[in-house]
Coordinates of C-alpha atoms in Angstrom, one line a residue:
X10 CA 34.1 -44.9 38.6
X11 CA 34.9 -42.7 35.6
X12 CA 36.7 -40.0 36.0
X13 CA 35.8 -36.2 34.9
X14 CA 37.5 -34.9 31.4
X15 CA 39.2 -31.7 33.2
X16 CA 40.9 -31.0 30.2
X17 CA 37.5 -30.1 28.8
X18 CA 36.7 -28.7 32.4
X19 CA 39.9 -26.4 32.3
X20 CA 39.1 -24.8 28.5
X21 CA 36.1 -23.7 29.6
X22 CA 37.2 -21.6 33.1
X23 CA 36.0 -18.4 31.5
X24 CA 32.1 -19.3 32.3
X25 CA 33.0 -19.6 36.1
X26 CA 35.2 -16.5 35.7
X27 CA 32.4 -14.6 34.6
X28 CA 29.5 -15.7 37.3
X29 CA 32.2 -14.9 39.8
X30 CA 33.1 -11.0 38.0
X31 CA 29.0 -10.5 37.7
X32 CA 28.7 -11.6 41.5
X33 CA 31.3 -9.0 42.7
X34 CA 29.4 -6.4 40.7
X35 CA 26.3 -7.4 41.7
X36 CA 27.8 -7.3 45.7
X37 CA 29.9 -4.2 44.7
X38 CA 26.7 -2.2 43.6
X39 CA 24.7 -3.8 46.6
X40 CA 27.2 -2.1 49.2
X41 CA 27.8 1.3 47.3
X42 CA 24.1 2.1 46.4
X43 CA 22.3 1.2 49.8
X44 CA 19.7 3.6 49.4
X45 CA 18.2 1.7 46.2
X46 CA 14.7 1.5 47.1
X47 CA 13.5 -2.0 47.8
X48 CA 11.3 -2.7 44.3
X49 CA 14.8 -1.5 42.5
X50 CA 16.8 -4.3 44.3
X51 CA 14.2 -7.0 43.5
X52 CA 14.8 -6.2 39.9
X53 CA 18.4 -5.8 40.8
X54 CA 18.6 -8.8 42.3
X55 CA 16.3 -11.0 39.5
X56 CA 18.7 -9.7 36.8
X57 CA 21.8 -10.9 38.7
X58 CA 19.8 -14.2 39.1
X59 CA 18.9 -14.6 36.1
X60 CA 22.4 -13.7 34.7
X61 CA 24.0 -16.1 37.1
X62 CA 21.7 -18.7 36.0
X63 CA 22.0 -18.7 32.6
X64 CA 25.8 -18.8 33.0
X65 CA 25.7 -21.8 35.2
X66 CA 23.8 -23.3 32.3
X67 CA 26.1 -22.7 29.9
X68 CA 29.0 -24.1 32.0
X69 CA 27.0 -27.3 32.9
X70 CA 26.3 -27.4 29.3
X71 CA 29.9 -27.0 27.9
X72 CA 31.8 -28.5 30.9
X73 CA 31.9 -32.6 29.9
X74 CA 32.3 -35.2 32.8
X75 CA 32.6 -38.3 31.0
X76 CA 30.9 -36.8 27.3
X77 CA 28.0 -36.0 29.8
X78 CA 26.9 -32.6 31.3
X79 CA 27.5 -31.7 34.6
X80 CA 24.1 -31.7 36.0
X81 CA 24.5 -29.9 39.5
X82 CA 25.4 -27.0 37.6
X83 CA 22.5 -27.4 35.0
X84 CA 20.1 -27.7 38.1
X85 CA 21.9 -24.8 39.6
X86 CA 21.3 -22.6 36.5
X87 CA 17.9 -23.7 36.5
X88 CA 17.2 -22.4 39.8
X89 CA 18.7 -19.2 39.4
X90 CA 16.9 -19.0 35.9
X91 CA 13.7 -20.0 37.6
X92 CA 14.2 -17.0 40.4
X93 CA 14.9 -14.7 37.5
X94 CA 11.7 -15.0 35.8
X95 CA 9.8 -15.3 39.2
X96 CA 11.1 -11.7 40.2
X97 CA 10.6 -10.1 37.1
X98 CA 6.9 -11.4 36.5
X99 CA 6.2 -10.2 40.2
X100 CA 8.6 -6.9 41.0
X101 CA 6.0 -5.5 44.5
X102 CA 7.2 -9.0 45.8
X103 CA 7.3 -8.0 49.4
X104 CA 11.2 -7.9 51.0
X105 CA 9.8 -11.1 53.3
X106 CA 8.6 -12.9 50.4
X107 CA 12.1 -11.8 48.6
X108 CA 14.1 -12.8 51.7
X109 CA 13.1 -16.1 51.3
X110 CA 13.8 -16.4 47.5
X111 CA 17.0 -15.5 48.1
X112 CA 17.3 -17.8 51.0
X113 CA 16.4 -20.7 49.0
X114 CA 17.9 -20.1 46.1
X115 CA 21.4 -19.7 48.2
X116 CA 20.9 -22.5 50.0
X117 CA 19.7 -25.1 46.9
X118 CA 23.1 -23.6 45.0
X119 CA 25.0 -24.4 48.3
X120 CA 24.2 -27.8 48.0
X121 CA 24.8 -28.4 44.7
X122 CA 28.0 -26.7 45.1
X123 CA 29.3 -28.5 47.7
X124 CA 28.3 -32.2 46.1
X125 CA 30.4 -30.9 43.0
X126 CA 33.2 -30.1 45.3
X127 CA 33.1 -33.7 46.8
X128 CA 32.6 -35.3 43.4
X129 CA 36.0 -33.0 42.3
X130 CA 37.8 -33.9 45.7
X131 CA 40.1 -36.2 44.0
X132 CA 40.6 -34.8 40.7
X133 CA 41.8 -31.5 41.3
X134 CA 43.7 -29.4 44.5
X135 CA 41.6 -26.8 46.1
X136 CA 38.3 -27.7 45.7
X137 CA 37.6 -27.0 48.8
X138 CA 37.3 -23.8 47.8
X139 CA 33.8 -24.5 45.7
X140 CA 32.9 -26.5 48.5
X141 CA 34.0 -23.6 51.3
X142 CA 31.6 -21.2 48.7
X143 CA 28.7 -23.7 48.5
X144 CA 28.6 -23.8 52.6
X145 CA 28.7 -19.7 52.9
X146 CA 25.7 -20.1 50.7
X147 CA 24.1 -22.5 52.7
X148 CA 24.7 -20.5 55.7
X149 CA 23.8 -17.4 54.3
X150 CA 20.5 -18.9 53.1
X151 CA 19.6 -20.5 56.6
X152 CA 20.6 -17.3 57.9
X153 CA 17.6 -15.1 56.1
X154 CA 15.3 -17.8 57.0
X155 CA 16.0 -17.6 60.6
X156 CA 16.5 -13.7 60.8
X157 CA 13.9 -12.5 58.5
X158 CA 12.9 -9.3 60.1
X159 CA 16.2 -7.5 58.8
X160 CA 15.9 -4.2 58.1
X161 CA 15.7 -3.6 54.3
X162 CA 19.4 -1.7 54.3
X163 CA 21.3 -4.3 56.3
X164 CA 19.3 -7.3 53.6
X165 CA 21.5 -4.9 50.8
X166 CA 24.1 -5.3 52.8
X167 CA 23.7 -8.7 53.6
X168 CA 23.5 -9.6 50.2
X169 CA 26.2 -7.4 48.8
X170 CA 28.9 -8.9 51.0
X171 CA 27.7 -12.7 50.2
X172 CA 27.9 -11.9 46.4
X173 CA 31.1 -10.3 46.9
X174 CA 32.6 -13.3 48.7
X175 CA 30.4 -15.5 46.6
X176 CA 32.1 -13.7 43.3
X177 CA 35.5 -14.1 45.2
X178 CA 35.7 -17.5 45.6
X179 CA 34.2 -18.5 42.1
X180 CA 36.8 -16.1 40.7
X181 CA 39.6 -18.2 42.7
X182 CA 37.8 -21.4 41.6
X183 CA 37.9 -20.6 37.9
X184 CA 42.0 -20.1 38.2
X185 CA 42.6 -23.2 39.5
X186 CA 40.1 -24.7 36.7
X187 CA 42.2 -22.6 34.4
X188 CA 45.2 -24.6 35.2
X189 CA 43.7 -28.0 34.6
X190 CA 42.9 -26.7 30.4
X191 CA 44.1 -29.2 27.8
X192 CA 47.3 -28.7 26.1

């Protein structure tokens, strides 16, 4: 098996930086403004989406394993690209129908996070801490699509504290990608 160019990886730690400073703002906002009405946090929630997505596609783009992109993060970015546009061409989406959005876009992302963690398992230390974000999103998705009759403040709060945590652990990932940067 070949293994993943983290040199290239490493130079490029600012894209996962970024998703993970957007996410906390995104979560930080969520938390602080709960009285946004419902229609505001669709948008709200289709920009961060969208934002997230198109970063992921950068960083699958950029990021080389093997002089090849990294797919799962392409797919990733694809998906949250996809649930951008979505949200933006219908904002009256109803919460349930936004619940479930959300719920699979966290869960699809958890996946693909967690198969990139296993794929880096041997390359770099701490990976389980991609993997450890990929199964809160998992979780948090399957969560929505089991509890969907939340109340529309505790959904903001919900999905403040994921992004928060979400943001959290990307930041954390990023630094130890940081440290893997060519000389």
């Amino acid at each position: 098996m070949l293994e993943p160019q983290w040199g290239d990886i490493g130079r490029h730690w600012g894209w996962v930086a970024l998703r993970g400073v957007v996410a906390i703002l995104f979560g930080l906002m969520a938390l602080f403004m709960p009285a946004i009405t419902l229609s505001a946090l669709v948008l709200v929630w289709g920009a961060f989406a969208l934002v997230d997505g198109v970063l992921a596609l950068i960083a699958g783009v950029r990021i080389r394993d093997n002089g090849k992109p990294l797919w799962a993060l392409i797919i990733v970015g694809l998906l949250g690209v996809a649930a951008g546009i979505v949200t933006f061409l219908w904002p009256g989406l109803t919460a349930l129908l936004l619940l479930y959005i959300i719920a699979f876009w966290a869960i699809a992302a958890g996946v693909f996070q967690v198969i990139a963690a296993i794929r880096f398992r041997k390359e770099i230390r701490n990976e389980w801490l991609l993997g450890l974000s990929g199964v809160v999103s998992i979780l948090f998705g399957a969560m929505l699509v089991v509890q969907p009759g939340a109340g529309a403040l505790a959904l903001v709060w919900v999905i403040g504290i994921y992004a928060m945590f979400f943001g959290i652990l990307l930041l954390v990932f990023s630094l130890r990608l940081k440290q893997h940067r060519a000389p």
